[in-house]
Amino acid sequence: MKKLGLLLTAFAVFVTLASAQKTGIIADVLKKSAEDKVTKMQELIGFNDDKAKKLNKLEFNFLLDVQKAENCCLCNKKKRIEKLQQKRDLELQQILTRDEYIKYDAVENERIKKQPLWAN
């Protein structure tokens, strides 16, 4: 009986550690993705480093929240993601100037090319 209890406890610990490690890997990938996106946008649009730091945090948190919504079994995923997009959009408007926001939105939604306008 003691062996069975020890085995079950060891298995539970293993499962917990494996899921925690998976979450850590996903978070690292999402963070790198957000940093890459903001760096490219900064090169294209030319906003300052302070705004870039705020945008890194905003984009990373947005990606984490979307990932959580995608994994939620009891939620309406589509509505939850739409709300997250609206929230992110409002926060982008607070961080960026109007011109910067319009350019950011246009590049993100592929309305213009992802290269600097002056590089023609």
PDB file of N, CA, C and O in Angstrom, residues 26-42 45 47 50-68 84-93 95-96 100-101 103-109:
ATOM      1  N   ILE A  26       6.283  27.770 -23.443  1.00  0.00           N
ATOM      2  CA  ILE A  26       5.322  28.557 -24.226  1.00  0.00           C
ATOM      3  C   ILE A  26       5.481  30.036 -23.920  1.00  0.00           C
ATOM      4  O   ILE A  26       5.488  30.872 -24.825  1.00  0.00           O
ATOM      5  N   ALA A  27       5.632  30.374 -22.648  1.00  0.00           N
ATOM      6  CA  ALA A  27       5.807  31.774 -22.261  1.00  0.00           C
ATOM      7  C   ALA A  27       7.074  32.353 -22.883  1.00  0.00           C
ATOM      8  O   ALA A  27       7.076  33.501 -23.348  1.00  0.00           O
ATOM      9  N   ASP A  28       8.154  31.568 -22.908  1.00  0.00           N
ATOM     10  CA  ASP A  28       9.395  32.044 -23.523  1.00  0.00           C
ATOM     11  C   ASP A  28       9.220  32.298 -25.018  1.00  0.00           C
ATOM     12  O   ASP A  28       9.710  33.297 -25.551  1.00  0.00           O
ATOM     13  N   VAL A  29       8.514  31.406 -25.685  1.00  0.00           N
ATOM     14  CA  VAL A  29       8.266  31.568 -27.123  1.00  0.00           C
ATOM     15  C   VAL A  29       7.404  32.799 -27.376  1.00  0.00           C
ATOM     16  O   VAL A  29       7.677  33.598 -28.289  1.00  0.00           O
ATOM     17  N   LEU A  30       6.368  32.985 -26.574  1.00  0.00           N
ATOM     18  CA  LEU A  30       5.494  34.142 -26.737  1.00  0.00           C
ATOM     19  C   LEU A  30       6.244  35.443 -26.464  1.00  0.00           C
ATOM     20  O   LEU A  30       6.047  36.442 -27.169  1.00  0.00           O
ATOM     21  N   LYS A  31       7.110  35.432 -25.457  1.00  0.00           N
ATOM     22  CA  LYS A  31       7.887  36.628 -25.136  1.00  0.00           C
ATOM     23  C   LYS A  31       8.820  36.984 -26.290  1.00  0.00           C
ATOM     24  O   LYS A  31       8.924  38.149 -26.687  1.00  0.00           O
ATOM     25  N   LYS A  32       9.483  35.989 -26.848  1.00  0.00           N
ATOM     26  CA  LYS A  32      10.389  36.216 -27.981  1.00  0.00           C
ATOM     27  C   LYS A  32       9.612  36.729 -29.181  1.00  0.00           C
ATOM     28  O   LYS A  32      10.058  37.649 -29.883  1.00  0.00           O
ATOM     29  N   SER A  33       8.438  36.177 -29.411  1.00  0.00           N
ATOM     30  CA  SER A  33       7.596  36.613 -30.524  1.00  0.00           C
ATOM     31  C   SER A  33       7.184  38.077 -30.362  1.00  0.00           C
ATOM     32  O   SER A  33       7.232  38.852 -31.320  1.00  0.00           O
ATOM     33  N   ALA A  34       6.781  38.442 -29.159  1.00  0.00           N
ATOM     34  CA  ALA A  34       6.381  39.827 -28.887  1.00  0.00           C
ATOM     35  C   ALA A  34       7.564  40.771 -29.065  1.00  0.00           C
ATOM     36  O   ALA A  34       7.428  41.851 -29.668  1.00  0.00           O
ATOM     37  N   GLU A  35       8.736  40.384 -28.581  1.00  0.00           N
ATOM     38  CA  GLU A  35       9.932  41.225 -28.719  1.00  0.00           C
ATOM     39  C   GLU A  35      10.303  41.417 -30.182  1.00  0.00           C
ATOM     40  O   GLU A  35      10.634  42.529 -30.603  1.00  0.00           O
ATOM     41  N   ASP A  36      10.238  40.339 -30.966  1.00  0.00           N
ATOM     42  CA  ASP A  36      10.556  40.437 -32.392  1.00  0.00           C
ATOM     43  C   ASP A  36       9.583  41.369 -33.117  1.00  0.00           C
ATOM     44  O   ASP A  36       9.994  42.196 -33.940  1.00  0.00           O
ATOM     45  N   LYS A  37       8.309  41.231 -32.799  1.00  0.00           N
ATOM     46  CA  LYS A  37       7.292  42.066 -33.440  1.00  0.00           C
ATOM     47  C   LYS A  37       7.515  43.538 -33.120  1.00  0.00           C
ATOM     48  O   LYS A  37       7.503  44.388 -34.013  1.00  0.00           O
ATOM     49  N   VAL A  38       7.742  43.841 -31.846  1.00  0.00           N
ATOM     50  CA  VAL A  38       7.922  45.235 -31.443  1.00  0.00           C
ATOM     51  C   VAL A  38       9.206  45.809 -32.040  1.00  0.00           C
ATOM     52  O   VAL A  38       9.236  46.962 -32.479  1.00  0.00           O
ATOM     53  N   THR A  39      10.252  45.007 -32.104  1.00  0.00           N
ATOM     54  CA  THR A  39      11.510  45.476 -32.702  1.00  0.00           C
ATOM     55  C   THR A  39      11.303  45.829 -34.168  1.00  0.00           C
ATOM     56  O   THR A  39      11.774  46.878 -34.632  1.00  0.00           O
ATOM     57  N   LYS A  40      10.613  44.973 -34.904  1.00  0.00           N
ATOM     58  CA  LYS A  40      10.335  45.258 -36.318  1.00  0.00           C
ATOM     59  C   LYS A  40       9.475  46.508 -36.469  1.00  0.00           C
ATOM     60  O   LYS A  40       9.713  47.334 -37.340  1.00  0.00           O
ATOM     61  N   MET A  41       8.469  46.623 -35.611  1.00  0.00           N
ATOM     62  CA  MET A  41       7.599  47.800 -35.674  1.00  0.00           C
ATOM     63  C   MET A  41       8.381  49.073 -35.338  1.00  0.00           C
ATOM     64  O   MET A  41       8.161  50.113 -35.945  1.00  0.00           O
ATOM     65  N   GLN A  42       9.296  48.967 -34.388  1.00  0.00           N
ATOM     66  CA  GLN A  42      10.092  50.139 -34.010  1.00  0.00           C
ATOM     67  C   GLN A  42      10.977  50.571 -35.175  1.00  0.00           C
ATOM     68  O   GLN A  42      11.141  51.762 -35.426  1.00  0.00           O
ATOM     69  N   ILE A  45       8.385  52.135 -37.803  1.00  0.00           N
ATOM     70  CA  ILE A  45       7.651  53.334 -37.402  1.00  0.00           C
ATOM     71  C   ILE A  45       8.557  54.364 -36.749  1.00  0.00           C
ATOM     72  O   ILE A  45       8.392  55.565 -36.942  1.00  0.00           O
ATOM     73  N   PHE A  47       9.250  54.655 -33.200  1.00  0.00           N
ATOM     74  CA  PHE A  47       8.907  55.143 -31.865  1.00  0.00           C
ATOM     75  C   PHE A  47      10.082  54.897 -30.923  1.00  0.00           C
ATOM     76  O   PHE A  47      10.987  54.114 -31.217  1.00  0.00           O
ATOM     77  N   ASP A  50      11.219  53.796 -24.794  1.00  0.00           N
ATOM     78  CA  ASP A  50      10.260  53.726 -23.690  1.00  0.00           C
ATOM     79  C   ASP A  50       8.939  53.125 -24.176  1.00  0.00           C
ATOM     80  O   ASP A  50       8.354  52.248 -23.525  1.00  0.00           O
ATOM     81  N   LYS A  51       8.494  53.568 -25.333  1.00  0.00           N
ATOM     82  CA  LYS A  51       7.262  53.019 -25.913  1.00  0.00           C
ATOM     83  C   LYS A  51       7.464  51.552 -26.293  1.00  0.00           C
ATOM     84  O   LYS A  51       6.550  50.740 -26.144  1.00  0.00           O
ATOM     85  N   ALA A  52       8.658  51.229 -26.766  1.00  0.00           N
ATOM     86  CA  ALA A  52       8.945  49.843 -27.150  1.00  0.00           C
ATOM     87  C   ALA A  52       8.844  48.916 -25.942  1.00  0.00           C
ATOM     88  O   ALA A  52       8.300  47.811 -26.044  1.00  0.00           O
ATOM     89  N   LYS A  53       9.330  49.355 -24.789  1.00  0.00           N
ATOM     90  CA  LYS A  53       9.238  48.541 -23.573  1.00  0.00           C
ATOM     91  C   LYS A  53       7.783  48.315 -23.181  1.00  0.00           C
ATOM     92  O   LYS A  53       7.375  47.206 -22.829  1.00  0.00           O
ATOM     93  N   LYS A  54       6.999  49.385 -23.252  1.00  0.00           N
ATOM     94  CA  LYS A  54       5.575  49.261 -22.921  1.00  0.00           C
ATOM     95  C   LYS A  54       4.860  48.337 -23.902  1.00  0.00           C
ATOM     96  O   LYS A  54       4.011  47.529 -23.508  1.00  0.00           O
ATOM     97  N   LEU A  55       5.219  48.457 -25.184  1.00  0.00           N
ATOM     98  CA  LEU A  55       4.592  47.612 -26.194  1.00  0.00           C
ATOM     99  C   LEU A  55       5.006  46.155 -26.042  1.00  0.00           C
ATOM    100  O   LEU A  55       4.187  45.252 -26.270  1.00  0.00           O
ATOM    101  N   ASN A  56       6.262  45.912 -25.666  1.00  0.00           N
ATOM    102  CA  ASN A  56       6.702  44.535 -25.404  1.00  0.00           C
ATOM    103  C   ASN A  56       5.834  43.899 -24.333  1.00  0.00           C
ATOM    104  O   ASN A  56       5.356  42.770 -24.487  1.00  0.00           O
ATOM    105  N   LYS A  57       5.640  44.622 -23.254  1.00  0.00           N
ATOM    106  CA  LYS A  57       4.831  44.108 -22.146  1.00  0.00           C
ATOM    107  C   LYS A  57       3.384  43.892 -22.596  1.00  0.00           C
ATOM    108  O   LYS A  57       2.781  42.859 -22.299  1.00  0.00           O
ATOM    109  N   LEU A  58       2.832  44.858 -23.322  1.00  0.00           N
ATOM    110  CA  LEU A  58       1.462  44.771 -23.806  1.00  0.00           C
ATOM    111  C   LEU A  58       1.278  43.572 -24.736  1.00  0.00           C
ATOM    112  O   LEU A  58       0.341  42.774 -24.568  1.00  0.00           O
ATOM    113  N   GLU A  59       2.159  43.423 -25.709  1.00  0.00           N
ATOM    114  CA  GLU A  59       2.041  42.329 -26.679  1.00  0.00           C
ATOM    115  C   GLU A  59       2.217  40.970 -26.005  1.00  0.00           C
ATOM    116  O   GLU A  59       1.495  40.026 -26.309  1.00  0.00           O
ATOM    117  N   PHE A  60       3.178  40.876 -25.083  1.00  0.00           N
ATOM    118  CA  PHE A  60       3.406  39.607 -24.372  1.00  0.00           C
ATOM    119  C   PHE A  60       2.183  39.225 -23.550  1.00  0.00           C
ATOM    120  O   PHE A  60       1.714  38.086 -23.602  1.00  0.00           O
ATOM    121  N   ASN A  61       1.636  40.176 -22.804  1.00  0.00           N
ATOM    122  CA  ASN A  61       0.444  39.892 -21.996  1.00  0.00           C
ATOM    123  C   ASN A  61      -0.748  39.517 -22.878  1.00  0.00           C
ATOM    124  O   ASN A  61      -1.534  38.625 -22.539  1.00  0.00           O
ATOM    125  N   PHE A  62      -0.879  40.183 -24.020  1.00  0.00           N
ATOM    126  CA  PHE A  62      -1.956  39.870 -24.952  1.00  0.00           C
ATOM    127  C   PHE A  62      -1.815  38.437 -25.466  1.00  0.00           C
ATOM    128  O   PHE A  62      -2.791  37.675 -25.477  1.00  0.00           O
ATOM    129  N   LEU A  63      -0.610  38.057 -25.868  1.00  0.00           N
ATOM    130  CA  LEU A  63      -0.398  36.702 -26.375  1.00  0.00           C
ATOM    131  C   LEU A  63      -0.648  35.647 -25.297  1.00  0.00           C
ATOM    132  O   LEU A  63      -1.228  34.593 -25.581  1.00  0.00           O
ATOM    133  N   LEU A  64      -0.232  35.933 -24.066  1.00  0.00           N
ATOM    134  CA  LEU A  64      -0.501  35.007 -22.964  1.00  0.00           C
ATOM    135  C   LEU A  64      -2.006  34.853 -22.731  1.00  0.00           C
ATOM    136  O   LEU A  64      -2.504  33.737 -22.549  1.00  0.00           O
ATOM    137  N   ASP A  65      -2.718  35.969 -22.740  1.00  0.00           N
ATOM    138  CA  ASP A  65      -4.166  35.925 -22.518  1.00  0.00           C
ATOM    139  C   ASP A  65      -4.886  35.177 -23.645  1.00  0.00           C
ATOM    140  O   ASP A  65      -5.830  34.419 -23.392  1.00  0.00           O
ATOM    141  N   VAL A  66      -4.432  35.381 -24.878  1.00  0.00           N
ATOM    142  CA  VAL A  66      -5.039  34.667 -26.008  1.00  0.00           C
ATOM    143  C   VAL A  66      -4.768  33.175 -25.875  1.00  0.00           C
ATOM    144  O   VAL A  66      -5.669  32.350 -26.098  1.00  0.00           O
ATOM    145  N   GLN A  67      -3.559  32.831 -25.475  1.00  0.00           N
ATOM    146  CA  GLN A  67      -3.223  31.418 -25.293  1.00  0.00           C
ATOM    147  C   GLN A  67      -4.085  30.791 -24.197  1.00  0.00           C
ATOM    148  O   GLN A  67      -4.570  29.681 -24.337  1.00  0.00           O
ATOM    149  N   LYS A  68      -4.306  31.529 -23.113  1.00  0.00           N
ATOM    150  CA  LYS A  68      -5.167  31.033 -22.042  1.00  0.00           C
ATOM    151  C   LYS A  68      -6.607  30.859 -22.531  1.00  0.00           C
ATOM    152  O   LYS A  68      -7.281  29.886 -22.196  1.00  0.00           O
ATOM    153  N   LEU A  84     -10.268  40.680 -25.785  1.00  0.00           N
ATOM    154  CA  LEU A  84      -8.836  40.896 -25.580  1.00  0.00           C
ATOM    155  C   LEU A  84      -8.254  41.797 -26.671  1.00  0.00           C
ATOM    156  O   LEU A  84      -7.422  42.663 -26.392  1.00  0.00           O
ATOM    157  N   GLN A  85      -8.705  41.620 -27.913  1.00  0.00           N
ATOM    158  CA  GLN A  85      -8.239  42.458 -29.016  1.00  0.00           C
ATOM    159  C   GLN A  85      -8.678  43.902 -28.833  1.00  0.00           C
ATOM    160  O   GLN A  85      -7.908  44.834 -29.097  1.00  0.00           O
ATOM    161  N   GLN A  86      -9.904  44.103 -28.380  1.00  0.00           N
ATOM    162  CA  GLN A  86     -10.388  45.460 -28.138  1.00  0.00           C
ATOM    163  C   GLN A  86      -9.599  46.131 -27.021  1.00  0.00           C
ATOM    164  O   GLN A  86      -9.226  47.307 -27.126  1.00  0.00           O
ATOM    165  N   LYS A  87      -9.336  45.391 -25.965  1.00  0.00           N
ATOM    166  CA  LYS A  87      -8.562  45.919 -24.843  1.00  0.00           C
ATOM    167  C   LYS A  87      -7.156  46.294 -25.303  1.00  0.00           C
ATOM    168  O   LYS A  87      -6.641  47.367 -24.990  1.00  0.00           O
ATOM    169  N   ARG A  88      -6.526  45.409 -26.081  1.00  0.00           N
ATOM    170  CA  ARG A  88      -5.182  45.662 -26.596  1.00  0.00           C
ATOM    171  C   ARG A  88      -5.181  46.886 -27.505  1.00  0.00           C
ATOM    172  O   ARG A  88      -4.285  47.721 -27.449  1.00  0.00           O
ATOM    173  N   ASP A  89      -6.205  47.010 -28.330  1.00  0.00           N
ATOM    174  CA  ASP A  89      -6.308  48.142 -29.244  1.00  0.00           C
ATOM    175  C   ASP A  89      -6.388  49.462 -28.477  1.00  0.00           C
ATOM    176  O   ASP A  89      -5.719  50.433 -28.838  1.00  0.00           O
ATOM    177  N   LEU A  90      -7.183  49.506 -27.422  1.00  0.00           N
ATOM    178  CA  LEU A  90      -7.288  50.722 -26.610  1.00  0.00           C
ATOM    179  C   LEU A  90      -5.956  51.061 -25.933  1.00  0.00           C
ATOM    180  O   LEU A  90      -5.561  52.227 -25.875  1.00  0.00           O
ATOM    181  N   GLU A  91      -5.266  50.034 -25.438  1.00  0.00           N
ATOM    182  CA  GLU A  91      -3.982  50.266 -24.786  1.00  0.00           C
ATOM    183  C   GLU A  91      -2.926  50.728 -25.789  1.00  0.00           C
ATOM    184  O   GLU A  91      -2.081  51.567 -25.467  1.00  0.00           O
ATOM    185  N   LEU A  92      -2.985  50.202 -27.010  1.00  0.00           N
ATOM    186  CA  LEU A  92      -2.072  50.673 -28.065  1.00  0.00           C
ATOM    187  C   LEU A  92      -2.291  52.152 -28.342  1.00  0.00           C
ATOM    188  O   LEU A  92      -1.332  52.912 -28.496  1.00  0.00           O
ATOM    189  N   GLN A  93      -3.550  52.558 -28.385  1.00  0.00           N
ATOM    190  CA  GLN A  93      -3.863  53.966 -28.647  1.00  0.00           C
ATOM    191  C   GLN A  93      -3.381  54.871 -27.522  1.00  0.00           C
ATOM    192  O   GLN A  93      -3.035  56.031 -27.764  1.00  0.00           O
ATOM    193  N   ILE A  95      -0.633  54.265 -25.701  1.00  0.00           N
ATOM    194  CA  ILE A  95       0.830  54.278 -25.705  1.00  0.00           C
ATOM    195  C   ILE A  95       1.369  55.070 -26.893  1.00  0.00           C
ATOM    196  O   ILE A  95       2.280  55.886 -26.739  1.00  0.00           O
ATOM    197  N   LEU A  96       0.818  54.830 -28.063  1.00  0.00           N
ATOM    198  CA  LEU A  96       1.336  55.433 -29.288  1.00  0.00           C
ATOM    199  C   LEU A  96       0.610  56.723 -29.635  1.00  0.00           C
ATOM    200  O   LEU A  96      -0.546  56.927 -29.264  1.00  0.00           O
ATOM    201  N   GLU A 100       1.583  57.079 -35.118  1.00  0.00           N
ATOM    202  CA  GLU A 100       2.253  55.813 -34.837  1.00  0.00           C
ATOM    203  C   GLU A 100       1.244  54.673 -34.763  1.00  0.00           C
ATOM    204  O   GLU A 100       1.487  53.583 -35.294  1.00  0.00           O
ATOM    205  N   TYR A 101       0.111  54.936 -34.128  1.00  0.00           N
ATOM    206  CA  TYR A 101      -0.923  53.905 -34.016  1.00  0.00           C
ATOM    207  C   TYR A 101      -1.462  53.510 -35.392  1.00  0.00           C
ATOM    208  O   TYR A 101      -1.638  52.326 -35.680  1.00  0.00           O
ATOM    209  N   LYS A 103       0.015  53.715 -38.283  1.00  0.00           N
ATOM    210  CA  LYS A 103       1.044  52.942 -38.985  1.00  0.00           C
ATOM    211  C   LYS A 103       1.151  51.531 -38.405  1.00  0.00           C
ATOM    212  O   LYS A 103       1.259  50.553 -39.151  1.00  0.00           O
ATOM    213  N   TYR A 104       1.142  51.430 -37.086  1.00  0.00           N
ATOM    214  CA  TYR A 104       1.238  50.131 -36.403  1.00  0.00           C
ATOM    215  C   TYR A 104       0.091  49.234 -36.841  1.00  0.00           C
ATOM    216  O   TYR A 104       0.298  48.077 -37.196  1.00  0.00           O
ATOM    217  N   ASP A 105      -1.109  49.781 -36.830  1.00  0.00           N
ATOM    218  CA  ASP A 105      -2.297  49.025 -37.211  1.00  0.00           C
ATOM    219  C   ASP A 105      -2.242  48.622 -38.684  1.00  0.00           C
ATOM    220  O   ASP A 105      -2.583  47.499 -39.038  1.00  0.00           O
ATOM    221  N   ALA A 106      -1.787  49.538 -39.536  1.00  0.00           N
ATOM    222  CA  ALA A 106      -1.720  49.250 -40.970  1.00  0.00           C
ATOM    223  C   ALA A 106      -0.714  48.145 -41.275  1.00  0.00           C
ATOM    224  O   ALA A 106      -0.993  47.248 -42.077  1.00  0.00           O
ATOM    225  N   VAL A 107       0.436  48.178 -40.632  1.00  0.00           N
ATOM    226  CA  VAL A 107       1.443  47.139 -40.851  1.00  0.00           C
ATOM    227  C   VAL A 107       0.946  45.809 -40.293  1.00  0.00           C
ATOM    228  O   VAL A 107       1.059  44.763 -40.941  1.00  0.00           O
ATOM    229  N   GLU A 108       0.387  45.844 -39.104  1.00  0.00           N
ATOM    230  CA  GLU A 108      -0.081  44.622 -38.460  1.00  0.00           C
ATOM    231  C   GLU A 108      -1.183  43.933 -39.266  1.00  0.00           C
ATOM    232  O   GLU A 108      -1.216  42.710 -39.375  1.00  0.00           O
ATOM    233  N   ASN A 109      -2.069  44.702 -39.833  1.00  0.00           N
ATOM    234  CA  ASN A 109      -3.182  44.139 -40.604  1.00  0.00           C
ATOM    235  C   ASN A 109      -2.857  44.050 -42.093  1.00  0.00           C
ATOM    236  O   ASN A 109      -3.753  43.866 -42.910  1.00  0.00           O
TER     237      ASN A 109
END
